[in-house]
Amino acid sequence: MAEVYLNSKFVGTIDNPAEFVQKIREERRKGSLTENLNVHYNEKANEVQLESSKGRARRPLIIVKDGAPLLTERHIKQLERNEISWSDLIKQGVIEYLDTAEEENSLVAFFESELTPEHTHLEITPLAMLGYCTSLVPYGNFNQSTRLNAGSKNQKQALGFYASNFSVRMDMDVNILHYPQLPVVNTIMHDISDYGKHPAGQNIVVAIMSYKGYNMEDAIILNKGSIERGLGRSTYYRPSIAEELRYAGGLIDEICIPDKDVKGYKTEKDYRFLEDDGIIYAEAKVKEGDVVIGKTSPPRFLSSMEEYSLASSTRRESSVNLKHGEEGVVDFVLITENEEGNKLIQVRMRDERVPEVGDKFTSRHGQKGVVGLIVPQSDMPFSARGIVPDLIFSPHGIPSRMTIAHLIEMVAGKVGALGGRYINGTTFDAEPEERLRKELLSLGFRESGVETLYNGQTGEQYRAKIFIGNMYYLKLKHMVANKLHSRARGPIQLLTRQPTEGRAKEGGLRLGEMEKDTFVAHGASLLLKERFDSDRTVVPVCESCGIIAIKDNYKNKSYCPVCGENVEVSDIEISYAFKLMLDEFKSLGIYPKLQLESKY
Amino acid sequence: MADIISEYEDKLPAKMLDEFKENIPKGASDTKVRKILEAAYGEYKNARVCPGEAVGLIAAESIGEPGTQMTLNTFHFAGVAEMNVTLGLPRIIEILDGRKELENPMMEIYLKKPYASGKRIEDLRHLALQIKETKLNDISTEFSINIADFTIEVKLDKERMKEIGVTTGKVMDAISKQLKGYNIKDDKDSIILKARSKEDSFNEAYKTKEKIKGITIKGIKGILQVLPVKREEEFVIITAGSNLADVLQLEEVDAYRTTTNNIFEIEQVLGIEAARQAIINEIFKVIESQGLNVDARHIMLVADTMCVSGTVKGITRYGVVSEKSSVLARASFETPIKHIINAALIGEVDNLNSVVENVMVNQPIPIGTGLPSLSVKPPQKTPKEK
């Protein structure tokens, strides 16, 4: 008597669990039960678990009966002739999906030759154990598994051709690679997923060598000539959005060139690109601070003091302008309305991104790196045939990471480029390295892939033979242009008077707790004080009650709000954050009395 | 020579002087000895820390930086005749927090001469068994309650008892000593307990049944496991569980070398100086096991701060930090509201004497270049001027 659970809920008991489970499976294969159902018989606990909930990891396997797979030659022929599809195989009960629990009740053979009558399933292909991105890595079975993880993660960040209608789309933060290519060394997954419709990299010539130390610590060196010919060039798109919001009392935002008497009016120069409708024109070259969409809003509080003020217009300026560090060309202007019927303006900016020092590139094997130097083509090393590498990769990246597939891809890419064909590099099912080497030899190259290179600056032959070949390289979306940041002085926070945080707000670079400790450890007392002077303030303090006094600049007199005018008031220099803390103490009902003392 | 060396008694540490006594050749002339000592004194003066050096912070950085490389994992050796030891970061935290309940208390029991050699392995085995705590639960197969008259029957495992070397009589003695108000009867393979009080209740009997499972029949309380290990030429007993006070009472134990990793116990039994040394040893053990290199003096400084008050205090808001004189410094560590409210209640004054407070108010910190200041008295105003 076994207990039966459906989606972890007890539903009843069964006398013959093995038979019951068998029956369920048969019914599922026949199609009278949903193929989403999985059964697991736990002999130890003597319970049957039926699962049909979502969020389970499942994978397809070929069903085996009496030591023979149900998938026959006939099926394969039919598939080839496009008479049946994958889902037909599931309907016919040839292939089924198992979840992790049901796998425990199954015996899965890797290859058909291993099948015995005990086996219940057969693996379709070893590639089925990998996900989509991981199966895009060529020769993946030659890599350390962690590198495959990193490699597939990197591919997701690669710039490519994400949608063919990109020119009319208004996506946030997107990049388009200018000359995307199909990889010469591909896997079966590239064909299956129609990778040619959304490629994300370029085939380039890579040499593994050092170059003046500029490719230390995973950096890479790029050929300036290649960049000028379009290597890794991309465009960055970012829309600005403005909406005419409606407020209570029939008030509404207005998209226009703001009047000069609007509260918060910038300078005339900032609005110079706006046309009469208050929207920028396409192909305008804009820089940070420039207004893209002019907009005014009604005042925030109707009953505020402003009602009585002399100014006639109390509307606020609320234009959309380019944030700190942004620049580009206006690419596309869209005027429409949103779901609520409000006028909606979207202006898309475009910025061409030529690879520069600091941009991130990667091969498909988790070998990411940042551009360390861009070398004029004339200074790059060259081979006897005049081949100049597009990219120089550091040899130190190889031994500890053990990405053998990176090296094989270079040889395979070389063979593919020279032989004018694509190389199949499917994990576990690739063209063997030996054959590639032989073909390379027959093409007139050293079979190992190394070549004699010459110093581009002196023309001298390098002592060592350099490993050089073709690879598929990806440009990753992390570009310095989006990250570069520095500040000497700039905006501060209202509450603490300390510098703002983050690049978007032109913030300061924090000298944190541990950095502070290093100053203390060096005994650099005054340097430490100077570092933390960003919120320095001078406040008057009443010497009799020890509370912060008031300085009347108009009368040039200080007085204490508690003790009046006839007390000694002295100025002290403290951090504003401390003054704020004293105020917070007061709000808690704690009296923080400052006892002043002569410094000397 | 000896008198020249004694001249330096208040200038150089005693340990160094002893070394000189041993290592300077006997025939060395007085001038040479003096020269040596003078050079050593010069070196010693040079090696001293300058006033205003932030020793505490440097110690913290010196331990903290390699600490980031420490493996967080404790290694478990399942099934191997090896004790489970907390190592790495968890152990460091345990020591520095001054915890009284350790995750894996452990002792190293050294033995006196005849036992240490291990020539009579029977004696060693016997001793080990004598140390290991045996609970009633370990030597019985079944505990049951007779519902009719509320008696508790304990079935004893005679084979196990023989192995350990306890008789039914001894078991009964131990129970009667640790459990009051019950009559104990021997009933062949089991013993029967009956409450002396007339009021029988099932609940009472059940509670007693659970309680007697933990009664110590033999051995030292708290010692859960014993493992005699041969270390170089002698046998050492390593135990899981620790009870220094009782172990030191044993005649066969070499009290000079026997230790525990429970610092709190060392403090109780051997005093604060021993506890300080134990902290240093234990931290050093962890750091060495991780293959890191930290100067012993940094650890000594930490141990000193933990022990200055006379009892071991952890580096927590309840321990060392609560002893800080400055309100602001305490508040900046943990639970600021508690400290500020309490300071407000008693009207505490913060003189801004230390580092953290001065960083908070943005004043020069009294360390390094911020320490020295001019001490010139301003000219006194004459009474007339006032």
Short mmCIF file of N, CA and C in Angstrom, two decimals, chain B residues 172-253:
data_model
loop_
_atom_site.label_atom_id
_atom_site.label_comp_id
_atom_site.label_asym_id
_atom_site.label_seq_id
_atom_site.Cartn_x
_atom_site.Cartn_y
_atom_site.Cartn_z
N MET B 172 23.95 1.70 39.94
CA MET B 172 22.94 2.09 40.92
C MET B 172 23.46 3.16 41.85
N ASP B 173 24.72 3.05 42.22
CA ASP B 173 25.35 4.07 43.08
C ASP B 173 25.27 5.45 42.40
N ALA B 174 25.68 5.43 41.13
CA ALA B 174 25.73 6.70 40.40
C ALA B 174 24.34 7.31 40.29
N ILE B 175 23.35 6.47 40.05
CA ILE B 175 21.99 7.01 39.91
C ILE B 175 21.52 7.57 41.25
N SER B 176 21.75 6.82 42.30
CA SER B 176 21.24 7.27 43.60
C SER B 176 21.92 8.58 44.03
N LYS B 177 23.17 8.75 43.59
CA LYS B 177 23.87 9.98 43.94
C LYS B 177 23.28 11.19 43.20
N GLN B 178 22.89 10.96 41.98
CA GLN B 178 22.46 12.09 41.15
C GLN B 178 20.95 12.23 41.05
N LEU B 179 20.21 11.30 41.62
CA LEU B 179 18.76 11.37 41.53
C LEU B 179 18.20 11.12 42.92
N LYS B 180 17.55 12.14 43.45
CA LYS B 180 17.04 12.02 44.82
C LYS B 180 15.55 11.62 44.79
N GLY B 181 15.14 10.95 45.85
CA GLY B 181 13.72 10.65 45.99
C GLY B 181 13.25 9.40 45.28
N TYR B 182 14.18 8.53 44.94
CA TYR B 182 13.77 7.30 44.25
C TYR B 182 14.42 6.08 44.89
N ASN B 183 13.68 5.00 44.96
CA ASN B 183 14.24 3.73 45.40
C ASN B 183 14.72 2.96 44.18
N ILE B 184 15.89 2.37 44.31
CA ILE B 184 16.46 1.68 43.16
C ILE B 184 16.61 0.20 43.50
N LYS B 185 16.15 -0.63 42.60
CA LYS B 185 16.17 -2.08 42.83
C LYS B 185 16.87 -2.77 41.67
N ASP B 186 17.64 -3.79 42.01
CA ASP B 186 18.32 -4.56 40.97
C ASP B 186 17.41 -5.70 40.56
N ASP B 187 17.18 -5.82 39.27
CA ASP B 187 16.28 -6.88 38.81
C ASP B 187 16.95 -7.61 37.65
N LYS B 188 17.90 -8.43 37.98
CA LYS B 188 18.68 -9.19 36.98
C LYS B 188 19.29 -8.28 35.91
N ASP B 189 18.73 -8.29 34.72
CA ASP B 189 19.32 -7.52 33.62
C ASP B 189 18.89 -6.06 33.60
N SER B 190 18.10 -5.69 34.55
CA SER B 190 17.64 -4.30 34.53
C SER B 190 17.58 -3.75 35.95
N ILE B 191 17.39 -2.45 36.03
CA ILE B 191 17.17 -1.84 37.34
C ILE B 191 15.82 -1.14 37.32
N ILE B 192 15.20 -1.14 38.49
CA ILE B 192 13.86 -0.56 38.56
C ILE B 192 13.88 0.60 39.54
N LEU B 193 13.35 1.72 39.11
CA LEU B 193 13.29 2.90 39.96
C LEU B 193 11.85 3.14 40.36
N LYS B 194 11.67 3.44 41.64
CA LYS B 194 10.31 3.72 42.12
C LYS B 194 10.36 4.97 42.97
N ALA B 195 9.44 5.84 42.75
CA ALA B 195 9.42 7.09 43.50
C ALA B 195 9.05 6.83 44.94
N ARG B 196 9.75 7.52 45.85
CA ARG B 196 9.47 7.32 47.26
C ARG B 196 8.18 8.04 47.66
N SER B 197 7.93 9.16 47.02
CA SER B 197 6.72 9.91 47.38
C SER B 197 5.49 9.14 46.94
N LYS B 198 4.41 9.35 47.67
CA LYS B 198 3.20 8.56 47.41
C LYS B 198 2.49 9.01 46.14
N GLU B 199 2.58 10.30 45.89
CA GLU B 199 1.84 10.82 44.73
C GLU B 199 2.46 10.34 43.44
N ASP B 200 1.81 9.40 42.84
CA ASP B 200 2.31 8.90 41.56
C ASP B 200 1.68 9.71 40.44
N SER B 201 2.52 10.00 39.48
CA SER B 201 1.93 10.61 38.30
C SER B 201 2.74 10.20 37.09
N PHE B 202 2.07 10.03 36.01
CA PHE B 202 2.75 9.57 34.80
C PHE B 202 3.73 10.62 34.29
N ASN B 203 3.28 11.86 34.38
CA ASN B 203 4.12 12.96 33.91
C ASN B 203 5.47 12.98 34.62
N GLU B 204 5.38 12.82 35.94
CA GLU B 204 6.58 12.85 36.77
C GLU B 204 7.54 11.73 36.35
N ALA B 205 6.96 10.56 36.16
CA ALA B 205 7.76 9.41 35.79
C ALA B 205 8.40 9.61 34.42
N TYR B 206 7.65 10.21 33.53
CA TYR B 206 8.18 10.44 32.19
C TYR B 206 9.35 11.41 32.23
N LYS B 207 9.19 12.46 33.02
CA LYS B 207 10.25 13.46 33.14
C LYS B 207 11.52 12.81 33.70
N THR B 208 11.32 11.98 34.76
CA THR B 208 12.46 11.32 35.37
C THR B 208 13.14 10.39 34.37
N LYS B 209 12.33 9.69 33.60
CA LYS B 209 12.88 8.76 32.61
C LYS B 209 13.83 9.50 31.65
N GLU B 210 13.37 10.68 31.19
CA GLU B 210 14.22 11.44 30.27
C GLU B 210 15.47 11.95 30.97
N LYS B 211 15.27 12.28 32.26
CA LYS B 211 16.37 12.88 33.01
C LYS B 211 17.49 11.87 33.26
N ILE B 212 17.12 10.67 33.61
CA ILE B 212 18.16 9.71 33.99
C ILE B 212 18.99 9.25 32.79
N LYS B 213 18.48 9.46 31.61
CA LYS B 213 19.27 9.09 30.43
C LYS B 213 20.62 9.82 30.43
N GLY B 214 20.61 11.05 30.97
CA GLY B 214 21.83 11.86 30.94
C GLY B 214 22.71 11.71 32.15
N ILE B 215 22.39 10.82 33.03
CA ILE B 215 23.18 10.66 34.25
C ILE B 215 24.56 10.09 33.92
N THR B 216 25.59 10.70 34.50
CA THR B 216 26.94 10.24 34.25
C THR B 216 27.22 9.02 35.13
N ILE B 217 27.53 7.92 34.50
CA ILE B 217 27.82 6.70 35.25
C ILE B 217 29.30 6.64 35.56
N LYS B 218 30.09 7.01 34.58
CA LYS B 218 31.53 6.88 34.74
C LYS B 218 32.20 7.96 33.91
N GLY B 219 33.43 8.30 34.29
CA GLY B 219 34.20 9.23 33.48
C GLY B 219 34.00 10.67 33.89
N ILE B 220 34.49 11.57 33.05
CA ILE B 220 34.46 12.99 33.37
C ILE B 220 33.39 13.66 32.54
N LYS B 221 32.61 14.44 33.20
CA LYS B 221 31.48 15.09 32.55
C LYS B 221 31.97 15.98 31.39
N GLY B 222 31.31 15.85 30.26
CA GLY B 222 31.64 16.73 29.13
C GLY B 222 32.61 16.12 28.14
N ILE B 223 33.28 15.04 28.51
CA ILE B 223 34.22 14.41 27.57
C ILE B 223 33.43 13.39 26.75
N LEU B 224 33.20 13.72 25.50
CA LEU B 224 32.32 12.87 24.69
C LEU B 224 33.07 11.77 23.98
N GLN B 225 34.33 12.03 23.66
CA GLN B 225 35.09 11.06 22.87
C GLN B 225 36.53 11.10 23.32
N VAL B 226 37.20 9.96 23.30
CA VAL B 226 38.63 9.97 23.59
C VAL B 226 39.37 9.29 22.46
N LEU B 227 40.57 9.76 22.22
CA LEU B 227 41.35 9.19 21.13
C LEU B 227 42.83 9.28 21.52
N PRO B 228 43.43 8.15 21.95
CA PRO B 228 44.86 8.18 22.25
C PRO B 228 45.66 8.25 20.94
N VAL B 229 46.59 9.17 20.88
CA VAL B 229 47.34 9.38 19.65
C VAL B 229 48.82 9.37 20.00
N LYS B 230 49.61 8.75 19.14
CA LYS B 230 51.04 8.76 19.41
C LYS B 230 51.64 10.01 18.79
N ARG B 231 52.26 10.83 19.64
CA ARG B 231 52.87 12.05 19.12
C ARG B 231 54.36 11.95 19.43
N GLU B 232 55.16 11.88 18.39
CA GLU B 232 56.59 11.61 18.55
C GLU B 232 56.80 10.39 19.43
N GLU B 233 57.36 10.57 20.63
CA GLU B 233 57.70 9.39 21.44
C GLU B 233 56.65 9.05 22.49
N GLU B 234 55.64 9.89 22.65
CA GLU B 234 54.72 9.61 23.74
C GLU B 234 53.27 9.60 23.26
N PHE B 235 52.44 9.05 24.14
CA PHE B 235 51.03 8.99 23.82
C PHE B 235 50.29 10.17 24.43
N VAL B 236 49.41 10.74 23.66
CA VAL B 236 48.61 11.87 24.11
C VAL B 236 47.16 11.49 23.91
N ILE B 237 46.31 11.89 24.84
CA ILE B 237 44.90 11.60 24.65
C ILE B 237 44.21 12.86 24.16
N ILE B 238 43.61 12.75 22.99
CA ILE B 238 42.85 13.88 22.46
C ILE B 238 41.37 13.60 22.71
N THR B 239 40.65 14.60 23.17
CA THR B 239 39.25 14.36 23.48
C THR B 239 38.37 15.35 22.74
N ALA B 240 37.17 14.92 22.48
CA ALA B 240 36.14 15.84 22.03
C ALA B 240 35.33 16.18 23.27
N GLY B 241 35.08 17.43 23.49
CA GLY B 241 34.47 17.85 24.75
C GLY B 241 35.59 18.22 25.70
N SER B 242 35.30 19.12 26.60
CA SER B 242 36.38 19.64 27.42
C SER B 242 35.91 19.83 28.86
N ASN B 243 36.79 19.49 29.78
CA ASN B 243 36.54 19.73 31.19
C ASN B 243 37.88 19.79 31.88
N LEU B 244 38.53 20.92 31.78
CA LEU B 244 39.91 21.05 32.25
C LEU B 244 40.01 20.81 33.75
N ALA B 245 39.11 21.39 34.52
CA ALA B 245 39.21 21.32 35.97
C ALA B 245 39.24 19.88 36.44
N ASP B 246 38.34 19.06 35.94
CA ASP B 246 38.27 17.68 36.40
C ASP B 246 39.40 16.82 35.85
N VAL B 247 39.80 17.09 34.64
CA VAL B 247 40.87 16.29 34.05
C VAL B 247 42.17 16.52 34.81
N LEU B 248 42.42 17.75 35.22
CA LEU B 248 43.67 18.05 35.93
C LEU B 248 43.72 17.35 37.28
N GLN B 249 42.56 16.95 37.80
CA GLN B 249 42.53 16.25 39.09
C GLN B 249 43.12 14.85 38.99
N LEU B 250 43.09 14.29 37.79
CA LEU B 250 43.54 12.91 37.62
C LEU B 250 45.04 12.81 37.88
N GLU B 251 45.39 11.75 38.55
CA GLU B 251 46.76 11.56 38.99
C GLU B 251 47.71 11.33 37.81
N GLU B 252 47.22 10.62 36.78
CA GLU B 252 48.09 10.22 35.66
C GLU B 252 48.37 11.37 34.71
N VAL B 253 47.63 12.48 34.86
CA VAL B 253 47.70 13.55 33.87
C VAL B 253 48.82 14.52 34.19
#
